[in-house]
mmCIF file of C-alpha atoms in Angstrom:
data_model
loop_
_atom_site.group_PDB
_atom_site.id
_atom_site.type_symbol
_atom_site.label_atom_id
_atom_site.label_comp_id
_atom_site.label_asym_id
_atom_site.label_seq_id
_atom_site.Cartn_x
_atom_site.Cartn_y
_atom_site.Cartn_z
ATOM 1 C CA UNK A 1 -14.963 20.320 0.888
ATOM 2 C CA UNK A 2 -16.759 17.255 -0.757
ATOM 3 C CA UNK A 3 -14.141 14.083 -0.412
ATOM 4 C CA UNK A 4 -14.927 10.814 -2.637
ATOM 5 C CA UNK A 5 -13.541 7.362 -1.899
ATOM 6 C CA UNK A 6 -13.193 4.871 -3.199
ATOM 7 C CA UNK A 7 -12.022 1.526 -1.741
ATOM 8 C CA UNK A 8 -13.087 0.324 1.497
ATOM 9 C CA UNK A 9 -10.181 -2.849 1.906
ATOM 10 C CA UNK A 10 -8.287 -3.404 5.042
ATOM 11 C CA UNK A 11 -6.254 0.024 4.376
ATOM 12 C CA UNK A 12 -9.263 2.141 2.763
ATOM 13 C CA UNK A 13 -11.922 2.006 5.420
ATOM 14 C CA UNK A 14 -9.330 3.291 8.182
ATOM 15 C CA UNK A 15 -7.907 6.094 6.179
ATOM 16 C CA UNK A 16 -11.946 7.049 5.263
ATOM 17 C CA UNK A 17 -12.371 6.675 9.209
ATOM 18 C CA UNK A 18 -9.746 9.100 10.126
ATOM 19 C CA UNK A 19 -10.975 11.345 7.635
ATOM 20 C CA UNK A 20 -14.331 11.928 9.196
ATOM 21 C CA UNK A 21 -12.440 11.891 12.632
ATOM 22 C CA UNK A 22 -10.778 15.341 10.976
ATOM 23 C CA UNK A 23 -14.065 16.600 9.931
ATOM 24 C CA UNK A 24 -14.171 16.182 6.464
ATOM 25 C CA UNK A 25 -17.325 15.279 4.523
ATOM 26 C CA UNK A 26 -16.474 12.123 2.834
ATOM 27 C CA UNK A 27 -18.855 10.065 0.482
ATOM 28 C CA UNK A 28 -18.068 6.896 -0.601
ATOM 29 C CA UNK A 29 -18.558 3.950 -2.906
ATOM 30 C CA UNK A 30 -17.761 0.161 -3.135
ATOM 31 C CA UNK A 31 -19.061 -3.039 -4.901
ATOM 32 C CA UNK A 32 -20.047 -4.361 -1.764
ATOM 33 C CA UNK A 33 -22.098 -2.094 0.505
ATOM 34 C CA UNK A 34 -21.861 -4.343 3.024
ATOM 35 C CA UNK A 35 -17.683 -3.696 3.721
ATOM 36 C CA UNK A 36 -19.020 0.227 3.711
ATOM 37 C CA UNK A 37 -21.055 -0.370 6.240
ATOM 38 C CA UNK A 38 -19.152 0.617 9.445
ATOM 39 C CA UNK A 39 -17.805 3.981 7.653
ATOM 40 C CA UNK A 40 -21.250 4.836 6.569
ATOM 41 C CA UNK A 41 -21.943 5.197 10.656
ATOM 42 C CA UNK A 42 -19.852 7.329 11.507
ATOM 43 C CA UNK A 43 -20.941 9.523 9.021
ATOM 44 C CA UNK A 44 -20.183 8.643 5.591
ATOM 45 C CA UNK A 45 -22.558 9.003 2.754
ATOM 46 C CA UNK A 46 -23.017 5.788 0.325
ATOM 47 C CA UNK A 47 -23.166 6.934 -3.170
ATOM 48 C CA UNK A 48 -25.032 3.565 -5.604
ATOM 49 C CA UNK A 49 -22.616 5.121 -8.379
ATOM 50 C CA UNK A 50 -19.610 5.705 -8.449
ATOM 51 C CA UNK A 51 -20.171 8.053 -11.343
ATOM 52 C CA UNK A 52 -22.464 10.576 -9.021
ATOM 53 C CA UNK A 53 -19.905 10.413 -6.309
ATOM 54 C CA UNK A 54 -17.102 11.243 -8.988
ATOM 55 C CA UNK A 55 -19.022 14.486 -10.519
ATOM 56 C CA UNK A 56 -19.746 15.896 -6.387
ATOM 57 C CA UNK A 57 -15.880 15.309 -5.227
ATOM 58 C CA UNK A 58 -13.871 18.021 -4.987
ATOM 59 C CA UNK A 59 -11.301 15.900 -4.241
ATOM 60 C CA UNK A 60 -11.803 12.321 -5.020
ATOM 61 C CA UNK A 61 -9.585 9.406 -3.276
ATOM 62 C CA UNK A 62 -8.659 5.504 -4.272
ATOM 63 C CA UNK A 63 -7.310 2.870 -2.861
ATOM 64 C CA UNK A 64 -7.167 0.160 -4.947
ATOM 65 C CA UNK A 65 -5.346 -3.252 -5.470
ATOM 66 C CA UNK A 66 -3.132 -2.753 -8.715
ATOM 67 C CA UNK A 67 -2.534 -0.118 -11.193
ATOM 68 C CA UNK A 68 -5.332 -2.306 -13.727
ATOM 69 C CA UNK A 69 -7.988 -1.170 -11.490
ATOM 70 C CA UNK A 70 -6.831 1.880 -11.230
ATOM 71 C CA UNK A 71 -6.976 2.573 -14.627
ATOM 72 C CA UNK A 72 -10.565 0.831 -14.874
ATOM 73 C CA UNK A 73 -12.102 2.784 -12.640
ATOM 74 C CA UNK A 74 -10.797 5.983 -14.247
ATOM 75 C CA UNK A 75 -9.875 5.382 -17.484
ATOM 76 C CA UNK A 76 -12.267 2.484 -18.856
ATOM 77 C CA UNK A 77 -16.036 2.929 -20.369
ATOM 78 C CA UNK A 78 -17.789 5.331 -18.340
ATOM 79 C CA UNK A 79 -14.627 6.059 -15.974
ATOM 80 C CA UNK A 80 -14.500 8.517 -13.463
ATOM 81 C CA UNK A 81 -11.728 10.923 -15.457
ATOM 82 C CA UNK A 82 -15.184 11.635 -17.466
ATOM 83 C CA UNK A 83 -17.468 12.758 -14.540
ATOM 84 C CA UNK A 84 -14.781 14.908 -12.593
ATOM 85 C CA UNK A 85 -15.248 18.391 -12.762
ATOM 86 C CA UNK A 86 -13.022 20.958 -13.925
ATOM 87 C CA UNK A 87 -10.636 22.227 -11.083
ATOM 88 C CA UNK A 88 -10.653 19.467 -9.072
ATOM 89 C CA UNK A 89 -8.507 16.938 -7.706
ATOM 90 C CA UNK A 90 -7.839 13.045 -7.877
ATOM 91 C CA UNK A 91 -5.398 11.387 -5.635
ATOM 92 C CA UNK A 92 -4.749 7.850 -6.029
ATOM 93 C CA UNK A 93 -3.226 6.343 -2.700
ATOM 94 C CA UNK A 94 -2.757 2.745 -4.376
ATOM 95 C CA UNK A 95 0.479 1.369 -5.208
ATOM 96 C CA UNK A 96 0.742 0.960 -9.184
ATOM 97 C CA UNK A 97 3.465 1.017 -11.492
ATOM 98 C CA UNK A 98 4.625 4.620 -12.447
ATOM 99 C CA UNK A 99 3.756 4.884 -16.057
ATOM 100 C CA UNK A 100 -0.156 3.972 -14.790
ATOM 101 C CA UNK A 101 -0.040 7.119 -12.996
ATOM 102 C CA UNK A 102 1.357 9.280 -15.260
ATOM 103 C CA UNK A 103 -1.090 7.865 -18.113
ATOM 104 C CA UNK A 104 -4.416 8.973 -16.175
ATOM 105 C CA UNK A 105 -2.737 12.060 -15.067
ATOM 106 C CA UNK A 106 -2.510 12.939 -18.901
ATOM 107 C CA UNK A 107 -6.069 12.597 -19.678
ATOM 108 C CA UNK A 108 -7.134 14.367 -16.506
ATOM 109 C CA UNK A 109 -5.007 17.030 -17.696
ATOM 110 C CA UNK A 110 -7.139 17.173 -20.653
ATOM 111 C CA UNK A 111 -10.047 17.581 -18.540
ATOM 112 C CA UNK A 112 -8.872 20.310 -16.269
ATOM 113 C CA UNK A 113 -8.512 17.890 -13.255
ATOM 114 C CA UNK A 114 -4.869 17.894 -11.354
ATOM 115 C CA UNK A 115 -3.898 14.336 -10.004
ATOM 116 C CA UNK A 116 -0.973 13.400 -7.059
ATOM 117 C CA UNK A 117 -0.090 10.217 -6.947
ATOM 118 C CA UNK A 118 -0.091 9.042 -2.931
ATOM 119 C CA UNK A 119 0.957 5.706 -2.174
ATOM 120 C CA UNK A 120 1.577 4.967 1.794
ATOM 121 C CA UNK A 121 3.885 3.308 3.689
ATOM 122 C CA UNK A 122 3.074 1.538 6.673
ATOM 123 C CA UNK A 123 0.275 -1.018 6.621
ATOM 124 C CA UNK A 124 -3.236 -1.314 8.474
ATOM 125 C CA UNK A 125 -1.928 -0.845 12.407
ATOM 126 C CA UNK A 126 -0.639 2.997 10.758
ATOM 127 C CA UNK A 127 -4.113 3.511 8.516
ATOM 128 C CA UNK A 128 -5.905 3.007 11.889
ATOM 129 C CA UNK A 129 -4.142 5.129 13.997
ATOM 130 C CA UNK A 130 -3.951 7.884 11.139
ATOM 131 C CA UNK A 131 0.148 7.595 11.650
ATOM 132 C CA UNK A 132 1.022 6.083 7.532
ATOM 133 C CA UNK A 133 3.718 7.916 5.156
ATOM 134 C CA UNK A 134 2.553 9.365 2.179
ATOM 135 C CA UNK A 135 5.109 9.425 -0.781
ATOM 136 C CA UNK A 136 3.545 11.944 -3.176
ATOM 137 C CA UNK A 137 3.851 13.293 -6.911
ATOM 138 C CA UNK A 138 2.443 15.884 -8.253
ATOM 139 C CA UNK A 139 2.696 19.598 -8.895
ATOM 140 C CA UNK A 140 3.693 21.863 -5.967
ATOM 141 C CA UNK A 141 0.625 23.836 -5.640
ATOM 142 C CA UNK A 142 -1.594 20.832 -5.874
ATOM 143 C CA UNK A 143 0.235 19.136 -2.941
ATOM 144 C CA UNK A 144 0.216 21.955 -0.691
ATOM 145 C CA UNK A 145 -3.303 22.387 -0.973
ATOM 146 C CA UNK A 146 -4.482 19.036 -0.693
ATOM 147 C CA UNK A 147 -1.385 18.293 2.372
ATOM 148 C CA UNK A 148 -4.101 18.903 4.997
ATOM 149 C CA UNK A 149 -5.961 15.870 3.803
ATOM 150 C CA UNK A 150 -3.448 13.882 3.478
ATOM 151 C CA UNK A 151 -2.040 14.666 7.176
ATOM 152 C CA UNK A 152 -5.538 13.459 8.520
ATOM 153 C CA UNK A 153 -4.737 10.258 7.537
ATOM 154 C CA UNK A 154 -1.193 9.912 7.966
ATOM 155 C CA UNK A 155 1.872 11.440 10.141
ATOM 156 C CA UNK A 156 4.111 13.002 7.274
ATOM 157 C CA UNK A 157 3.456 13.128 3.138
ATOM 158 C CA UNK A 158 6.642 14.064 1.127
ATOM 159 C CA UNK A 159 6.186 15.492 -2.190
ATOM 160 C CA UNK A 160 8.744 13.312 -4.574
ATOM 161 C CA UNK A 161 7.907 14.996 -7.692
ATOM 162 C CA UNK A 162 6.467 14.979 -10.236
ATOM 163 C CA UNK A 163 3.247 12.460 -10.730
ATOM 164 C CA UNK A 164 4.896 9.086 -11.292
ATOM 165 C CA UNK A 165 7.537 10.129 -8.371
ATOM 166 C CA UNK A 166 5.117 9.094 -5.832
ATOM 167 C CA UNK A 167 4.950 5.045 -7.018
ATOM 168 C CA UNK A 168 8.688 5.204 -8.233
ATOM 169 C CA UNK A 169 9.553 5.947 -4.015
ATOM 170 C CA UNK A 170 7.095 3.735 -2.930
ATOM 171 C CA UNK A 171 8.443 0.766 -5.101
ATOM 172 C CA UNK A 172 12.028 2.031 -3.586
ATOM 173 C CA UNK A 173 10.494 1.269 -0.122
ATOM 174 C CA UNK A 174 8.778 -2.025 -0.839
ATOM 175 C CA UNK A 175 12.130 -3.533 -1.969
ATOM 176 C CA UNK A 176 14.013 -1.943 1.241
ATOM 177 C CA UNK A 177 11.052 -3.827 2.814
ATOM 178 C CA UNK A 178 11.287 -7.100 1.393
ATOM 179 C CA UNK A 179 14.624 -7.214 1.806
ATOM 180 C CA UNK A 180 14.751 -6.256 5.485
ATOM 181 C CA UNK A 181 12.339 -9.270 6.122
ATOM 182 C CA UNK A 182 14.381 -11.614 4.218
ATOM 183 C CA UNK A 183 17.536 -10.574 6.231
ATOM 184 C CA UNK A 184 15.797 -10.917 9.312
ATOM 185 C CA UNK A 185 14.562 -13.765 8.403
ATOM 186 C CA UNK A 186 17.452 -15.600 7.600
ATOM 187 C CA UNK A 187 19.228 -14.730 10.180
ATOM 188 C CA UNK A 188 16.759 -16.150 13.246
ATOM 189 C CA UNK A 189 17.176 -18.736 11.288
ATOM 190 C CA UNK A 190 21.031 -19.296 11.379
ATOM 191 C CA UNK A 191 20.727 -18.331 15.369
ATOM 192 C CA UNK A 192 18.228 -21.325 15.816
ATOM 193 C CA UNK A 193 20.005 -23.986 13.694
ATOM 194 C CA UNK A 194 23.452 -23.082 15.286
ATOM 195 C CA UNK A 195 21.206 -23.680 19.073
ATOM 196 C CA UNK A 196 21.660 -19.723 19.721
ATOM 197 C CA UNK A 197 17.567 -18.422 21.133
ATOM 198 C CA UNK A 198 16.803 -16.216 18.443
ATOM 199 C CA UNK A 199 15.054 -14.398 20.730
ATOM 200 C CA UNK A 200 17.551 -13.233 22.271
ATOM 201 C CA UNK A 201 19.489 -12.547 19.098
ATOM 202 C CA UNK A 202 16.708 -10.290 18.259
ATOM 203 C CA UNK A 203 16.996 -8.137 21.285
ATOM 204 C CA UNK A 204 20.625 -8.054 21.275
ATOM 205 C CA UNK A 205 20.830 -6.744 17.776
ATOM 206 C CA UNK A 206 18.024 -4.830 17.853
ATOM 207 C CA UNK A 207 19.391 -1.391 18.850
ATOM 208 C CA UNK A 208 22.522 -1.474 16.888
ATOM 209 C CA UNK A 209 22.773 -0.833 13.695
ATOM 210 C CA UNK A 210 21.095 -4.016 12.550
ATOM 211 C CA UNK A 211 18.001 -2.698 14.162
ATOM 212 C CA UNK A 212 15.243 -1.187 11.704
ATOM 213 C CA UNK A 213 11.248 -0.459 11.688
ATOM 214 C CA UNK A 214 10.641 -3.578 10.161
ATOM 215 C CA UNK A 215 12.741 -5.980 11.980
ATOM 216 C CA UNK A 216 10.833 -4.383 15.114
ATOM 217 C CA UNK A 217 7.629 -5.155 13.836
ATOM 218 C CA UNK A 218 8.298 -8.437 11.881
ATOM 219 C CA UNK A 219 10.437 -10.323 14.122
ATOM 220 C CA UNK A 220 8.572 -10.735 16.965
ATOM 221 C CA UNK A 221 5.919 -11.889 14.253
ATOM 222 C CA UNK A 222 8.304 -14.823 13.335
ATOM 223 C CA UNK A 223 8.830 -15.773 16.483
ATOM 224 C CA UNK A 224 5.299 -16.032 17.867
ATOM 225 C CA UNK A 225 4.050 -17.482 14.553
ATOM 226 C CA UNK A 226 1.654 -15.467 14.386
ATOM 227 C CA UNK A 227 1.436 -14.403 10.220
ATOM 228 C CA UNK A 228 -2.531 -12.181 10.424
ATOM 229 C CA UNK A 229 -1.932 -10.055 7.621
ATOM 230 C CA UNK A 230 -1.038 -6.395 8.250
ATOM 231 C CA UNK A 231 0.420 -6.438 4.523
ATOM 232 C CA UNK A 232 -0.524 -9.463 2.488
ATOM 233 C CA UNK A 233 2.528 -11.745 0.920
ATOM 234 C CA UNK A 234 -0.088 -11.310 -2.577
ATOM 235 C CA UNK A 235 0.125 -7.418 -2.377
ATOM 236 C CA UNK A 236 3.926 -7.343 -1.931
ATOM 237 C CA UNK A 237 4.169 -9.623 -4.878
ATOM 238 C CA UNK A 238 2.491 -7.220 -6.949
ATOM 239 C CA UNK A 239 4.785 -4.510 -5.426
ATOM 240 C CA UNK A 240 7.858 -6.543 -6.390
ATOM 241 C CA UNK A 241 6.470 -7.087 -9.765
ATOM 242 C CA UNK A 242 6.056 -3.367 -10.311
ATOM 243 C CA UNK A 243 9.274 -2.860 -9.152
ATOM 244 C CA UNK A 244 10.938 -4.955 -11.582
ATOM 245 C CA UNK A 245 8.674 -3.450 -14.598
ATOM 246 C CA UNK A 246 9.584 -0.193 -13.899
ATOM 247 C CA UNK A 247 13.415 -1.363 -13.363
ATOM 248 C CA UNK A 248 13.576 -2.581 -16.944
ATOM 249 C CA UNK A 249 11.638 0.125 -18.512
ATOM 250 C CA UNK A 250 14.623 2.297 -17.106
ATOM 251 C CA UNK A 251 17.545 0.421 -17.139
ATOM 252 C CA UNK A 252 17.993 -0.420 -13.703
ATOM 253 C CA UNK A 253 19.349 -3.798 -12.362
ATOM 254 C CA UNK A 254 17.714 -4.952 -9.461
ATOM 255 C CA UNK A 255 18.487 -8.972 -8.542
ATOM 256 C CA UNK A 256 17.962 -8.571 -4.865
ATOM 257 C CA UNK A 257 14.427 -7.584 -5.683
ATOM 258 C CA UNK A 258 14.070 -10.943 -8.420
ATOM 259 C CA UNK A 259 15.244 -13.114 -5.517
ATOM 260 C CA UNK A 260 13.074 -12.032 -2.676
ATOM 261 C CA UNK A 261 9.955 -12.376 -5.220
ATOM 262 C CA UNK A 262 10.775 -15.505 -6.094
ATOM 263 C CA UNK A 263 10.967 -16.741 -2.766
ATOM 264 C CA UNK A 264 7.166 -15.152 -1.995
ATOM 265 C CA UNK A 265 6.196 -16.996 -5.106
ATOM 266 C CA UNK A 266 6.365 -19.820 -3.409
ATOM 267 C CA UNK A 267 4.966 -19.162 -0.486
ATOM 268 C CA UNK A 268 1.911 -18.098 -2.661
ATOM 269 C CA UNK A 269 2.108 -21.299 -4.531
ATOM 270 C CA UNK A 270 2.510 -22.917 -0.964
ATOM 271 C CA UNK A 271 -0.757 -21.483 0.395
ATOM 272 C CA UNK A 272 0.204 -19.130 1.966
ATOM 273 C CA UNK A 273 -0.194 -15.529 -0.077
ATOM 274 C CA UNK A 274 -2.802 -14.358 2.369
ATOM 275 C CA UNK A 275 -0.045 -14.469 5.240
ATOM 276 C CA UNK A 276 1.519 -11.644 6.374
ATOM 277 C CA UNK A 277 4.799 -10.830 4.561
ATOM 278 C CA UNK A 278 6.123 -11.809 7.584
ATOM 279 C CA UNK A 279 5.788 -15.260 6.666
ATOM 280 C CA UNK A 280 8.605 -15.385 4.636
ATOM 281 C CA UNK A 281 10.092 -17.586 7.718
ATOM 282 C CA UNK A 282 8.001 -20.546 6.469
ATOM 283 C CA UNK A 283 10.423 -20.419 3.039
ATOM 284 C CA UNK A 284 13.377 -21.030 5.452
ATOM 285 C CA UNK A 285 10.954 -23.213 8.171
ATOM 286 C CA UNK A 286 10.427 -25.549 5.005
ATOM 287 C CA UNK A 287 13.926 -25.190 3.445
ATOM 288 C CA UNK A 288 16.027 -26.236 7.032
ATOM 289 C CA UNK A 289 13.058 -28.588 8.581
ATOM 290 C CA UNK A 290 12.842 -26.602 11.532
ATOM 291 C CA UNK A 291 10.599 -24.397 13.038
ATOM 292 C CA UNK A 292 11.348 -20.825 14.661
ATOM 293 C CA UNK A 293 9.086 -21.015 16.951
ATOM 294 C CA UNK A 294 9.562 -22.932 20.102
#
């Protein structure tokens, strides 16, 4: 089995990693060759054109910034929904707003081409060590034949439903996200104005029912200061954003959702959108004049 992708960003170039790890054959294509360049040996063959790696997938793979590029790369000109060949398979692993999804799954319908939408939960440290969550749409059949693939890269892929179901759980996840950090954020906060360590805080909550995945891996961020980006403040933004489209396209209230965005807007505007989204702690460093960190 032939695999295509494309995308080779901080999440991309693991996943395409762990596939050859599993054995696939796995060509690939990006703008710059140069960020290809450590997939390509262990294995990987570089395709110039994205257009000739589209028409030898059997299965063809993205992982791409925003549901726009998505549907560029696809949809646009000379996209790839023209070059795929009948009876294959495109799985998009970005996270996009629903209705993107469902749009290019339409015309690949047209073309004989079945599509699951894949976005993944867990950030770069779980794309290198082939442990992320795949939230998938799609039809049955397709998933269960294409599971194996997805499993190479990740430690469990749940089909949702139908394509669109995929980016509708994902967006579910990145508010639970962004919300988690906020609460955890605000709340070493409180413990270090009040003169409580909020390291200890942290441990003594931790295992009750306070404790969560993300306050495990983001709060020791806070404290240390340390903000290298295992998901970018900029990329949750654009989560957030497609959270609240797809809110009002369906009549769904979500204000939690407004308010953490609003508060990594400023960040963004503060310099710091290429922080981890752990950085939220600076809103609250900046808001109480005090840091976290002792």
């Amino acid at each position: 089995m032939k695999i295509g992708f494309i995308g080779m960003g901080i999440m991309g170039k693991p996943m395409a990693i762990n596939l050859l790890k599993a054995g696939y054959e796995v060509m690939v294509n990006t703008r710059t060759k140069d960020k290809a360049l450590e997939v390509i040996d262990k294995g990987a063959e570089y395709f110039e054109s994205k257009q000739d790696l589209a028409r030898e997938a059997d299965v063809l793979l993205t992982m791409l910034p925003d549901g726009p590029d998505v549907e560029a790369v696809m949809l646009t000109g000379d996209g790839l929904a023209s070059c795929m060949k009948k009876g294959s398979v495109f799985i998009d692993m970005s996270s996009i707003n629903p209705e993107v999804s469902i749009k290019i799954a339409r015309e690949l319908e047209k073309r004989g081409v079945d599509m699951l939408d894949a976005p993944v939960s867990g950030g770069e440290p779980k794309a290198i060590d082939g442990t992320l969550s795949f939230m998938v749409g799609g039809k049955e059949e397709v998933f269960e034949r294409c599971k194996d693939i997805l499993l190479s890269m990740g430690s469990s892929a749940t089909r949702c439903g139908m394509v669109g179901a995929g980016n509708t759980t994902k967006l579910s996840n990145q508010i639970v996200v962004a919300a988690n950090i906020q609460a955890v954020a605000e709340a070493l906060m409180l413990a270090k104005k009040a003169g409580v360590d909020p390291e200890v805080v942290y441990n003594a909550i931790k295992g009750g029912l306070a404790g969560s995945t993300v306050m495990d891996a983001k709060a020791p961020m806070m404290l240390s200061g340390n903000d290298k980006p295992g998901f970018k403040i900029d990329l949750h933004i654009k989560d957030l954003n497609n959270a609240i489209g797809c809110a009002h396209s369906v009549g769904a209230y979500i204000p939690m959702t407004a308010q953490v965005k609003e508060i990594m807007e400023w960040l963004r505007d503060n310099g710091h959108g290429g922080c981890d989204h752990s950085a939220i702690i600076k809103f609250y460093e900046h808001l109480m004049n005090t840091e976290l960190k002792r």
